[in-house]
Amino acid sequence: STEKKALYIIFGATGDLASRKLYPALYRLYTKGYLKDHFAVIGTARREWSDEYYQNVVKDAIESIKESDQDAEEFSSHFRYQSHNVKDSEHYHTLKELADSLDSEYAIDGNRIFYLSMSPTFFGTITTHLRDQELVTQNGFNRVIIEKPFGTDLESSKELNDEINDSFDEDQLYRIDHYLGKEMVQDILALRFSNRIIQESWNPETLSSIQITLTEDLGVEERGEYYDKSGALRDMVQNHVLQIVSLLTMDEPDSFSTDNVRKEKLALLESLKQPDVKEEFVRGQYQASKDGACKAYRDEEKVDPESMTETFVAGKIVIDSDKWRNVPIYIRTGKRMKEKTSRIDVLWKKTEKQLFDESDSLLTIHISPEEGFEIQLNDKAIGPGMHMHPVTLSSMRSEETIKESPEAYEKLLLDVLDGDETHFAHWGEVAASWKFVDHIRNAWNEDTESIPFYPAHSMGPQESDDLLLKDGQKWIYNP
Ligand code: BG6
């Protein structure tokens, strides 16, 4: 049977992420039969909520996807709420009693998933208490899901990791990077390693560059407080962007096992060259839109009016290995840009002899909102002479297919139930990524004089285009 047994304890159950992502994802697992009779959820947070109130919150969260009122009712009846102060050991006793009673009520056999979806300041405190107050069971599995940010730099993430490791082993930890749950991000390794035609041409000798673009049209919304301390570098580059870089450039693993994939990703991330920040990285901050409809970043709620925080980053990443040294990886990400788009463009050099008037060959992987990939090749234009024109072979998923595909959180939560850690960020990768990012952050912290601005709904500051121009390149995606 596909049915799994698990008791979830969600720290931060009243939060936005829980409602937007977790409850819908759990509900999808429920409608597909992975969660059925033998699961329960304890939501905890400081606020005083009744079970009934909590169940209504859960029902609201699945309102637009529920199959029927009755179904939503049955699903939400598995949810209980326990108000909780994470620093108070007494509260963990109460939590344990509730957990044990739900465990027997739903015959869960001791499987526990602790979901830490709150400020990382408390991760260590919580995991220590979980161990000391014996919420960890002996008869089932005990897994911890950790939301980002995992620290704010290498040092703080190390401390955090050590604290958590006092109570849980690395193989019990599931650090979420939701990009790793996206279909088209998972497709990177599939495309690279299941097609000889792509594998052979994925050759640093013949590639000219790789471009990664993760842009958003929204601003910081209600997250000014967090974001102003974080910035785009920590918010997007340290995790999503570098994970994608590693998938695009890692060596072929010996097998598709968690350990082998992890090993190659780690080797890659540890071989990133420390960038020359002045030359190779650009930051930017958004200004108000011309029509006044969007505020400037500095005027957003809970943002310092003189903030130097970057809402945009572009950079050139170089891999310090004989193989990859000559293939620049250009990355950019930002808020309040022209469109919401996540995509990867892989460019090949022209042929050595260039017998014909060829264009660059190009592979585009569309991560979202479109999903699929396209390959642009040269084809002879019909008629006299030998003139080339670019044609595109395309495999794009229909809107309907996309709608029916499982969402990132749903897939990742199922992986946790299955004990599959392949699509999660492991400690070594996190550490190597922080090391890379800290170096850039430090350089920027020294330069507090100015930050380039870009107009809302643009593709970033001029400096971002200049970065590629210096290398005789340009951004392929330029809406
Ligand atoms: C999150 C960032 O990790 O990713 C957000 O904290 C960002 O700032 C989000 O908006 C983007 O994810 P997606 O899936 O919408 O591209």
Tab-separated table of C-alpha atoms and ligand atoms in Angstrom:
chain	number	residue	atom	x	y	z
A	1	SER	CA	0.000	0.000	0.000
A	2	THR	CA	1.111	3.561	-0.635
A	3	GLU	CA	-0.204	4.743	2.689
A	4	LYS	CA	2.419	6.122	5.091
A	5	LYS	CA	2.292	6.609	8.795
A	6	ALA	CA	3.461	9.835	10.343
A	7	LEU	CA	2.836	12.315	13.071
A	8	TYR	CA	3.830	15.842	12.091
A	9	ILE	CA	4.736	18.444	14.648
A	10	ILE	CA	4.904	21.811	12.947
A	11	PHE	CA	6.689	24.639	14.720
A	12	GLY	CA	5.441	27.868	13.197
A	13	ALA	CA	2.017	26.463	12.364
A	14	THR	CA	0.352	29.877	12.400
A	15	GLY	CA	2.742	31.241	9.796
A	16	ASP	CA	2.242	32.218	6.240
A	17	LEU	CA	4.350	29.409	4.776
A	18	ALA	CA	2.345	26.755	6.616
A	19	SER	CA	-0.904	28.028	5.149
A	20	ARG	CA	0.404	28.760	1.694
A	21	LYS	CA	2.494	25.640	1.158
A	22	LEU	CA	2.372	22.977	3.864
A	23	TYR	CA	-1.326	22.433	4.404
A	24	PRO	CA	-2.078	22.309	0.676
A	25	ALA	CA	0.863	19.936	0.141
A	26	LEU	CA	-0.293	17.644	2.965
A	27	TYR	CA	-3.795	17.728	1.553
A	28	ARG	CA	-2.560	16.643	-1.875
A	29	LEU	CA	-0.696	13.747	-0.280
A	30	TYR	CA	-3.930	12.911	1.462
A	31	THR	CA	-6.049	12.965	-1.699
A	32	LYS	CA	-3.514	10.677	-3.350
A	33	GLY	CA	-3.668	8.200	-0.498
A	34	TYR	CA	-0.144	8.655	0.885
A	35	LEU	CA	-1.682	10.046	4.024
A	36	LYS	CA	-4.932	8.464	5.038
A	37	ASP	CA	-5.873	6.967	8.356
A	38	HIS	CA	-2.523	6.869	10.081
A	39	PHE	CA	-1.448	10.463	10.223
A	40	ALA	CA	-1.929	13.436	12.481
A	41	VAL	CA	-0.589	16.943	12.673
A	42	ILE	CA	0.152	18.986	15.751
A	43	GLY	CA	0.484	22.652	14.954
A	44	THR	CA	2.337	24.757	17.485
A	45	ALA	CA	3.180	28.427	17.870
A	46	ARG	CA	2.950	31.035	20.598
A	47	ARG	CA	-0.563	32.113	19.803
A	48	GLU	CA	-3.483	30.604	21.714
A	49	TRP	CA	-5.640	28.818	19.210
A	50	SER	CA	-8.258	26.158	19.740
A	51	ASP	CA	-8.243	22.952	17.722
A	52	GLU	CA	-11.363	24.173	16.033
A	53	TYR	CA	-9.817	27.477	15.041
A	54	TYR	CA	-6.732	25.695	13.727
A	55	GLN	CA	-8.804	23.251	11.729
A	56	ASN	CA	-10.599	26.196	10.165
A	57	VAL	CA	-7.272	27.732	9.207
A	58	VAL	CA	-6.336	24.443	7.572
A	59	LYS	CA	-9.668	24.288	5.768
A	60	ASP	CA	-9.183	27.843	4.506
A	61	ALA	CA	-5.731	26.914	3.233
A	62	ILE	CA	-7.134	24.113	1.084
A	63	GLU	CA	-10.337	25.909	0.092
A	64	SER	CA	-9.422	26.261	-3.565
A	65	ILE	CA	-8.184	22.690	-4.013
A	66	LYS	CA	-10.516	20.613	-1.848
A	67	GLU	CA	-12.494	17.830	-3.446
A	68	SER	CA	-15.523	18.288	-1.239
A	69	ASP	CA	-16.497	19.872	2.060
A	70	GLN	CA	-16.693	16.474	3.627
A	71	ASP	CA	-13.231	15.564	2.421
A	72	ALA	CA	-11.795	18.816	3.784
A	73	GLU	CA	-13.582	18.147	7.056
A	74	GLU	CA	-12.147	14.643	7.390
A	75	PHE	CA	-8.643	15.819	6.485
A	76	SER	CA	-8.650	18.711	8.936
A	77	SER	CA	-9.931	16.488	11.744
A	78	HIS	CA	-6.394	15.042	11.887
A	79	PHE	CA	-5.051	18.451	12.986
A	80	ARG	CA	-4.594	19.581	16.604
A	81	TYR	CA	-3.218	22.786	17.990
A	82	GLN	CA	-0.985	23.278	20.994
A	83	SER	CA	0.149	26.720	22.008
A	84	HIS	CA	3.798	26.571	22.794
A	85	ASN	CA	6.740	28.546	24.064
A	86	VAL	CA	9.790	26.987	22.460
A	87	LYS	CA	12.000	27.878	25.434
A	88	ASP	CA	9.824	26.331	28.106
A	89	SER	CA	10.597	22.664	28.797
A	90	GLU	CA	7.228	22.206	30.531
A	91	HIS	CA	5.580	22.857	27.197
A	92	TYR	CA	7.449	19.991	25.600
A	93	HIS	CA	5.945	17.624	28.167
A	94	THR	CA	2.486	18.738	27.140
A	95	LEU	CA	3.471	18.333	23.544
A	96	LYS	CA	4.816	14.860	24.193
A	97	GLU	CA	1.612	13.763	25.880
A	98	LEU	CA	-0.440	15.000	22.969
A	99	ALA	CA	1.939	13.371	20.484
A	100	ASP	CA	1.811	10.036	22.279
A	101	SER	CA	-1.948	10.072	22.490
A	102	LEU	CA	-2.341	10.928	18.787
A	103	ASP	CA	0.194	8.255	17.990
A	104	SER	CA	-2.032	5.620	19.546
A	105	GLU	CA	-5.316	7.162	18.378
A	106	TYR	CA	-4.170	6.960	14.741
A	107	ALA	CA	-1.869	3.919	15.121
A	108	ILE	CA	1.168	5.763	13.806
A	109	ASP	CA	3.849	3.402	15.168
A	110	GLY	CA	6.200	6.113	16.362
A	111	ASN	CA	7.024	7.803	13.068
A	112	ARG	CA	7.614	11.504	13.687
A	113	ILE	CA	8.341	14.426	11.443
A	114	PHE	CA	9.341	17.634	13.167
A	115	TYR	CA	8.866	20.601	10.900
A	116	LEU	CA	10.813	23.733	11.811
A	117	SER	CA	9.170	26.568	9.978
A	118	MET	CA	10.108	29.576	12.054
A	119	SER	CA	13.009	31.836	12.955
A	120	PRO	CA	16.248	29.804	12.877
A	121	THR	CA	17.214	31.450	16.170
A	122	PHE	CA	15.203	28.708	17.861
A	123	PHE	CA	16.132	25.655	15.803
A	124	GLY	CA	18.823	24.572	18.260
A	125	THR	CA	16.635	25.168	21.297
A	126	ILE	CA	13.827	23.153	19.789
A	127	THR	CA	15.898	20.171	18.690
A	128	THR	CA	17.594	20.002	22.098
A	129	HIS	CA	14.233	19.950	23.848
A	130	LEU	CA	12.834	17.373	21.458
A	131	ARG	CA	15.628	15.068	22.500
A	132	ASP	CA	15.712	15.921	26.219
A	133	GLN	CA	11.969	15.845	26.737
A	134	GLU	CA	11.835	12.597	24.780
A	135	LEU	CA	9.640	13.569	21.912
A	136	VAL	CA	11.937	11.467	19.809
A	137	THR	CA	10.545	7.964	19.640
A	138	GLN	CA	12.370	4.650	19.783
A	139	ASN	CA	9.996	2.591	17.664
A	140	GLY	CA	9.662	4.683	14.494
A	141	PHE	CA	11.600	7.126	12.369
A	142	ASN	CA	12.342	10.652	13.551
A	143	ARG	CA	12.997	13.226	10.859
A	144	VAL	CA	13.484	16.963	11.015
A	145	ILE	CA	12.509	19.287	8.196
A	146	ILE	CA	14.284	22.610	8.288
A	147	GLU	CA	13.216	25.682	6.380
A	148	LYS	CA	15.661	28.277	5.223
A	149	PRO	CA	17.399	30.486	6.059
A	150	PHE	CA	19.921	28.049	7.477
A	151	GLY	CA	21.987	30.708	9.249
A	152	THR	CA	23.039	34.058	7.857
A	153	ASP	CA	26.670	33.243	7.055
A	154	LEU	CA	29.084	30.342	7.334
A	155	GLU	CA	29.797	30.876	11.004
A	156	SER	CA	26.203	31.136	12.164
A	157	SER	CA	25.144	28.207	10.000
A	158	LYS	CA	27.946	26.112	11.509
A	159	GLU	CA	26.818	26.928	15.025
A	160	LEU	CA	23.264	26.107	14.075
A	161	ASN	CA	24.300	22.846	12.499
A	162	ASP	CA	26.389	21.823	15.514
A	163	GLU	CA	23.500	22.575	17.825
A	164	ILE	CA	21.099	20.489	15.766
A	165	ASN	CA	23.636	17.688	15.375
A	166	ASP	CA	23.768	17.317	19.169
A	167	SER	CA	20.294	15.824	18.933
A	168	PHE	CA	19.833	14.622	15.338
A	169	ASP	CA	22.154	13.055	12.786
A	170	GLU	CA	22.665	14.441	9.306
A	171	ASP	CA	20.639	11.591	7.840
A	172	GLN	CA	17.625	12.663	9.907
A	173	LEU	CA	17.780	16.238	8.603
A	174	TYR	CA	15.891	17.467	5.557
A	175	ARG	CA	16.952	21.006	4.688
A	176	ILE	CA	14.374	22.342	2.307
A	177	ASP	CA	15.398	24.161	-0.812
A	178	HIS	CA	12.061	24.221	-2.594
A	179	TYR	CA	13.765	24.748	-5.956
A	180	LEU	CA	15.061	21.183	-5.639
A	181	GLY	CA	11.455	20.014	-5.597
A	182	LYS	CA	10.559	21.755	-8.850
A	183	GLU	CA	9.960	19.453	-11.783
A	184	MET	CA	12.258	21.245	-14.189
A	185	VAL	CA	15.065	21.575	-11.663
A	186	GLN	CA	14.871	17.828	-11.123
A	187	ASP	CA	14.871	17.481	-14.879
A	188	ILE	CA	18.368	18.969	-15.160
A	189	LEU	CA	20.083	15.734	-14.144
A	190	ALA	CA	17.573	13.714	-16.134
A	191	LEU	CA	18.246	15.655	-19.336
A	192	ARG	CA	21.989	15.644	-18.788
A	193	PHE	CA	22.418	12.008	-17.860
A	194	SER	CA	19.764	10.130	-19.765
A	195	ASN	CA	20.522	11.525	-23.229
A	196	ARG	CA	23.781	10.630	-24.846
A	197	ILE	CA	23.280	13.468	-27.323
A	198	ILE	CA	23.116	16.033	-24.526
A	199	GLN	CA	25.675	14.365	-22.322
A	200	GLU	CA	28.302	14.378	-25.053
A	201	SER	CA	27.709	17.980	-25.945
A	202	TRP	CA	27.633	19.133	-22.310
A	203	ASN	CA	31.293	19.543	-22.717
A	204	PRO	CA	33.136	22.525	-21.231
A	205	GLU	CA	35.308	22.580	-24.358
A	206	THR	CA	32.339	23.371	-26.542
A	207	LEU	CA	30.031	25.282	-24.189
A	208	SER	CA	30.401	29.025	-24.321
A	209	SER	CA	28.381	30.022	-21.261
A	210	ILE	CA	25.522	29.139	-18.979
A	211	GLN	CA	23.013	31.739	-17.829
A	212	ILE	CA	20.670	31.375	-14.899
A	213	THR	CA	17.849	33.883	-14.481
A	214	LEU	CA	15.470	33.834	-11.502
A	215	THR	CA	13.455	37.036	-11.602
A	216	GLU	CA	10.352	38.111	-9.765
A	217	ASP	CA	7.885	40.849	-10.524
A	218	LEU	CA	6.793	41.234	-6.904
A	219	GLY	CA	8.620	43.436	-4.412
A	220	VAL	CA	9.380	42.418	-0.821
A	221	GLU	CA	5.702	42.492	0.135
A	222	GLU	CA	5.281	41.972	3.907
A	223	ARG	CA	8.731	40.540	4.407
A	224	GLY	CA	10.647	43.826	4.718
A	225	GLU	CA	11.959	43.031	8.163
A	226	TYR	CA	13.531	39.736	7.163
A	227	TYR	CA	14.549	40.830	3.695
A	228	ASP	CA	16.295	44.047	4.680
A	229	LYS	CA	18.732	41.992	6.750
A	230	SER	CA	19.018	39.309	4.129
A	231	GLY	CA	19.094	40.742	0.613
A	232	ALA	CA	18.959	38.849	-2.649
A	233	LEU	CA	22.387	37.285	-2.225
A	234	ARG	CA	21.413	35.388	0.916
A	235	ASP	CA	17.768	34.983	-0.023
A	236	MET	CA	18.259	33.456	-3.482
A	237	VAL	CA	21.915	32.981	-4.453
A	238	GLN	CA	23.184	31.070	-1.422
A	239	ASN	CA	20.512	28.430	-1.856
A	240	HIS	CA	18.499	28.237	-5.084
A	241	VAL	CA	21.022	29.684	-7.531
A	242	LEU	CA	24.037	27.743	-6.277
A	243	GLN	CA	22.070	24.511	-6.082
A	244	ILE	CA	21.121	24.987	-9.730
A	245	VAL	CA	24.750	25.757	-10.622
A	246	SER	CA	25.812	22.505	-8.998
A	247	LEU	CA	23.216	20.460	-10.882
A	248	LEU	CA	24.270	22.013	-14.176
A	249	THR	CA	27.965	21.417	-13.755
A	250	MET	CA	28.509	18.468	-11.399
A	251	ASP	CA	30.136	15.329	-12.744
A	252	GLU	CA	28.000	12.344	-13.532
A	253	PRO	CA	27.429	10.438	-10.285
A	254	ASP	CA	28.232	6.716	-10.160
A	255	SER	CA	24.576	6.048	-9.566
A	256	PHE	CA	21.505	8.066	-8.785
A	257	SER	CA	21.741	7.528	-5.050
A	258	THR	CA	21.588	10.255	-2.437
A	259	ASP	CA	25.210	9.696	-1.481
A	260	ASN	CA	26.585	9.715	-4.996
A	261	VAL	CA	24.616	12.774	-6.046
A	262	ARG	CA	25.573	14.582	-2.862
A	263	LYS	CA	29.233	13.735	-3.395
A	264	GLU	CA	29.349	15.262	-6.877
A	265	LYS	CA	27.351	18.342	-5.940
A	266	LEU	CA	29.631	18.935	-3.003
A	267	ALA	CA	32.786	18.532	-5.084
A	268	LEU	CA	31.448	21.102	-7.500
A	269	LEU	CA	30.389	23.641	-4.879
A	270	GLU	CA	33.739	23.329	-3.168
A	271	SER	CA	35.502	24.145	-6.406
A	272	LEU	CA	33.852	27.525	-7.028
A	273	LYS	CA	36.451	30.231	-7.557
A	274	GLN	CA	36.314	33.108	-5.096
A	275	PRO	CA	35.042	35.878	-7.300
A	276	ASP	CA	36.704	39.204	-7.850
A	277	VAL	CA	33.653	40.968	-6.474
A	278	LYS	CA	34.271	44.392	-8.046
A	279	GLU	CA	34.750	42.886	-11.476
A	280	GLU	CA	32.425	39.928	-11.377
A	281	PHE	CA	29.446	40.774	-9.183
A	282	VAL	CA	26.828	43.487	-9.439
A	283	ARG	CA	24.106	44.445	-7.012
A	284	GLY	CA	21.104	46.664	-7.401
A	285	GLN	CA	18.070	48.007	-5.609
A	286	TYR	CA	14.686	48.802	-7.080
A	287	GLN	CA	13.256	52.249	-7.392
A	288	ALA	CA	9.631	53.259	-7.611
A	289	SER	CA	7.814	52.595	-10.851
A	290	LYS	CA	7.246	55.576	-13.112
A	291	ASP	CA	3.481	55.483	-12.700
A	292	GLY	CA	3.903	55.463	-8.932
A	293	ALA	CA	2.043	52.169	-8.563
A	294	CYS	CA	5.026	50.480	-6.873
A	295	LYS	CA	7.099	51.998	-4.123
A	296	ALA	CA	10.857	52.171	-4.105
A	297	TYR	CA	12.473	49.459	-1.983
A	298	ARG	CA	13.546	52.053	0.571
A	299	ASP	CA	9.945	53.125	1.044
A	300	GLU	CA	8.677	49.620	1.698
A	301	GLU	CA	7.329	48.751	5.118
A	302	LYS	CA	9.944	47.823	7.739
A	303	VAL	CA	12.801	48.700	5.398
A	304	ASP	CA	15.475	51.166	6.448
A	305	PRO	CA	14.930	54.366	4.405
A	306	GLU	CA	18.675	54.428	3.752
A	307	SER	CA	18.950	50.723	3.201
A	308	MET	CA	21.900	49.428	1.189
A	309	THR	CA	20.319	45.993	0.878
A	310	GLU	CA	20.436	44.538	-2.612
A	311	THR	CA	17.201	43.420	-4.215
A	312	PHE	CA	19.092	42.328	-7.315
A	313	VAL	CA	22.284	40.390	-7.902
A	314	ALA	CA	24.068	39.521	-11.105
A	315	GLY	CA	27.359	37.739	-11.202
A	316	LYS	CA	29.835	35.658	-13.056
A	317	ILE	CA	30.619	32.349	-11.420
A	318	VAL	CA	33.761	30.525	-12.414
A	319	ILE	CA	34.485	26.945	-11.496
A	320	ASP	CA	38.081	26.510	-10.543
A	321	SER	CA	38.829	23.267	-12.332
A	322	ASP	CA	40.737	22.572	-15.543
A	323	LYS	CA	37.559	21.314	-17.046
A	324	TRP	CA	35.190	24.193	-16.339
A	325	ARG	CA	37.469	27.211	-15.898
A	326	ASN	CA	36.652	28.677	-19.296
A	327	VAL	CA	32.889	28.423	-19.126
A	328	PRO	CA	31.439	31.449	-17.318
A	329	ILE	CA	28.183	30.924	-15.489
A	330	TYR	CA	26.222	34.145	-15.415
A	331	ILE	CA	23.534	34.384	-12.802
A	332	ARG	CA	20.972	37.027	-11.963
A	333	THR	CA	18.064	37.247	-9.616
A	334	GLY	CA	15.973	40.078	-8.299
A	335	LYS	CA	12.688	41.428	-7.052
A	336	ARG	CA	10.433	43.923	-8.783
A	337	MET	CA	11.714	43.002	-12.197
A	338	LYS	CA	9.925	42.813	-15.462
A	339	GLU	CA	8.453	39.352	-15.099
A	340	LYS	CA	8.335	36.331	-12.892
A	341	THR	CA	10.595	33.892	-14.687
A	342	SER	CA	12.992	31.118	-13.774
A	343	ARG	CA	15.041	29.766	-16.624
A	344	ILE	CA	18.416	28.461	-17.665
A	345	ASP	CA	20.104	29.182	-20.986
A	346	VAL	CA	22.990	27.012	-22.091
A	347	LEU	CA	24.984	28.301	-25.050
A	348	TRP	CA	27.380	26.476	-27.307
A	349	LYS	CA	30.302	27.984	-29.143
A	350	LYS	CA	30.119	28.304	-32.860
A	351	THR	CA	31.636	25.480	-34.891
A	352	GLU	CA	35.361	25.758	-35.426
A	353	LYS	CA	35.257	26.250	-39.154
A	354	GLN	CA	31.948	28.052	-39.432
A	355	LEU	CA	31.214	26.958	-42.954
A	356	PHE	CA	27.875	28.728	-42.770
A	357	ASP	CA	26.417	31.886	-41.301
A	358	GLU	CA	25.434	30.149	-38.099
A	359	SER	CA	23.870	31.403	-34.881
A	360	ASP	CA	24.792	30.047	-31.469
A	361	SER	CA	23.158	26.799	-30.498
A	362	LEU	CA	21.111	27.199	-27.392
A	363	LEU	CA	19.295	25.028	-24.888
A	364	THR	CA	16.739	26.749	-22.699
A	365	ILE	CA	15.308	25.030	-19.656
A	366	HIS	CA	12.141	26.768	-18.494
A	367	ILE	CA	11.637	26.208	-14.788
A	368	SER	CA	8.611	28.463	-14.303
A	369	PRO	CA	6.024	29.700	-15.053
A	370	GLU	CA	6.478	27.794	-18.286
A	371	GLU	CA	7.900	24.303	-17.932
A	372	GLY	CA	9.830	22.415	-20.534
A	373	PHE	CA	12.872	22.876	-22.704
A	374	GLU	CA	13.764	24.168	-26.122
A	375	ILE	CA	16.781	23.675	-28.318
A	376	GLN	CA	17.713	26.209	-30.923
A	377	LEU	CA	19.723	24.926	-33.871
A	378	ASN	CA	20.756	26.149	-37.304
A	379	ASP	CA	18.818	24.954	-40.295
A	380	LYS	CA	19.241	25.721	-43.956
A	381	ALA	CA	16.788	28.320	-45.100
A	382	ILE	CA	14.734	27.005	-47.989
A	383	GLY	CA	15.782	28.235	-51.401
A	384	PRO	CA	18.919	29.066	-53.234
A	385	GLY	CA	22.274	29.404	-51.514
A	386	MET	CA	23.352	28.058	-48.146
A	387	HIS	CA	21.881	30.438	-45.648
A	388	MET	CA	21.113	29.362	-42.141
A	389	HIS	CA	18.227	30.354	-39.982
A	390	PRO	CA	17.659	29.371	-36.377
A	391	VAL	CA	14.913	26.851	-35.664
A	392	THR	CA	13.625	25.748	-32.306
A	393	LEU	CA	12.835	22.203	-31.248
A	394	SER	CA	10.564	22.486	-28.331
A	395	SER	CA	9.164	20.291	-25.622
A	396	MET	CA	6.964	22.502	-23.546
A	397	ARG	CA	4.426	21.163	-21.092
A	398	SER	CA	0.840	22.201	-21.529
A	399	GLU	CA	-0.832	24.368	-18.946
A	400	GLU	CA	-2.996	21.442	-18.024
A	401	THR	CA	-0.009	19.170	-17.468
A	402	ILE	CA	1.652	21.816	-15.321
A	403	LYS	CA	-1.513	22.229	-13.288
A	404	GLU	CA	-1.687	18.510	-12.689
A	405	SER	CA	1.984	18.087	-11.777
A	406	PRO	CA	2.723	17.878	-8.084
A	407	GLU	CA	3.950	21.092	-6.543
A	408	ALA	CA	7.494	21.275	-5.126
A	409	TYR	CA	6.437	21.030	-1.493
A	410	GLU	CA	4.223	18.064	-2.139
A	411	LYS	CA	7.071	16.137	-3.751
A	412	LEU	CA	9.546	17.074	-1.054
A	413	LEU	CA	7.160	16.124	1.750
A	414	LEU	CA	6.619	12.760	0.099
A	415	ASP	CA	10.395	12.292	-0.102
A	416	VAL	CA	10.589	12.909	3.646
A	417	LEU	CA	7.948	10.242	4.267
A	418	ASP	CA	9.994	7.891	2.094
A	419	GLY	CA	13.281	8.804	3.748
A	420	ASP	CA	14.741	9.970	0.453
A	421	GLU	CA	17.208	12.825	0.904
A	422	THR	CA	18.337	13.222	-2.694
A	423	HIS	CA	16.481	16.476	-3.296
A	424	PHE	CA	17.557	18.239	-0.131
A	425	ALA	CA	20.521	20.440	0.713
A	426	HIS	CA	23.178	18.668	2.723
A	427	TRP	CA	25.438	20.277	5.244
A	428	GLY	CA	28.581	20.336	3.112
A	429	GLU	CA	26.732	22.015	0.249
A	430	VAL	CA	25.249	24.590	2.582
A	431	ALA	CA	28.669	25.331	4.067
A	432	ALA	CA	30.380	25.662	0.680
A	433	SER	CA	27.595	27.956	-0.526
A	434	TRP	CA	27.872	30.199	2.504
A	435	LYS	CA	31.610	30.421	2.046
A	436	PHE	CA	31.155	31.624	-1.519
A	437	VAL	CA	28.434	34.086	-0.596
A	438	ASP	CA	30.177	35.443	2.526
A	439	HIS	CA	33.092	36.567	0.401
A	440	ILE	CA	30.788	38.671	-1.775
A	441	ARG	CA	28.812	39.958	1.179
A	442	ASN	CA	31.987	41.071	2.939
A	443	ALA	CA	33.201	42.971	-0.099
A	444	TRP	CA	29.858	44.748	-0.389
A	445	ASN	CA	29.763	45.535	3.313
A	446	GLU	CA	32.992	47.462	2.891
A	447	ASP	CA	31.511	49.557	0.158
A	448	THR	CA	28.617	51.371	1.787
A	449	GLU	CA	28.790	54.425	-0.432
A	450	SER	CA	26.438	53.550	-3.218
A	451	ILE	CA	24.314	50.849	-4.726
A	452	PRO	CA	23.148	50.909	-8.344
A	453	PHE	CA	19.423	51.483	-8.704
A	454	TYR	CA	17.097	50.029	-11.270
A	455	PRO	CA	13.599	51.081	-12.192
A	456	ALA	CA	10.801	48.805	-11.032
A	457	HIS	CA	9.756	46.355	-13.765
A	458	SER	CA	13.105	46.464	-15.545
A	459	MET	CA	15.712	43.760	-16.006
A	460	GLY	CA	18.052	45.295	-13.410
A	461	PRO	CA	20.723	47.981	-13.483
A	462	GLN	CA	22.841	48.724	-16.550
A	463	GLU	CA	25.800	47.214	-14.695
A	464	SER	CA	24.228	43.799	-15.188
A	465	ASP	CA	24.359	44.101	-18.978
A	466	ASP	CA	27.847	45.594	-18.788
A	467	LEU	CA	29.045	42.570	-16.845
A	468	LEU	CA	28.421	40.339	-19.849
A	469	LEU	CA	29.413	42.918	-22.438
A	470	LYS	CA	32.922	42.940	-20.963
A	471	ASP	CA	33.153	39.278	-21.966
A	472	GLY	CA	31.635	39.882	-25.372
A	473	GLN	CA	28.387	38.214	-24.253
A	474	LYS	CA	24.834	39.287	-23.594
A	475	TRP	CA	21.860	38.028	-21.652
A	476	ILE	CA	19.893	35.681	-23.849
A	477	TYR	CA	16.685	36.318	-22.010
A	478	ASN	CA	15.825	39.951	-22.488
A	479	PRO	CA	12.084	40.565	-22.438
B	1	BG6	C1	12.225	32.038	-1.529
B	1	BG6	C2	12.641	33.444	-1.225
B	1	BG6	O1	13.207	31.139	-1.100
B	1	BG6	O2	12.023	31.897	-2.922
B	1	BG6	C3	11.605	34.442	-1.723
B	1	BG6	O3	12.803	33.621	0.176
B	1	BG6	C4	11.314	34.183	-3.177
B	1	BG6	O4	12.058	35.773	-1.521
B	1	BG6	C5	11.010	32.715	-3.457
B	1	BG6	O5	10.195	34.976	-3.536
B	1	BG6	C6	10.901	32.451	-4.935
B	1	BG6	O6	10.419	31.150	-5.150
B	1	BG6	P1	9.524	30.777	-6.392
B	1	BG6	O7	9.233	29.331	-6.245
B	1	BG6	O8	8.304	31.640	-6.328
B	1	BG6	O9	10.354	31.106	-7.605
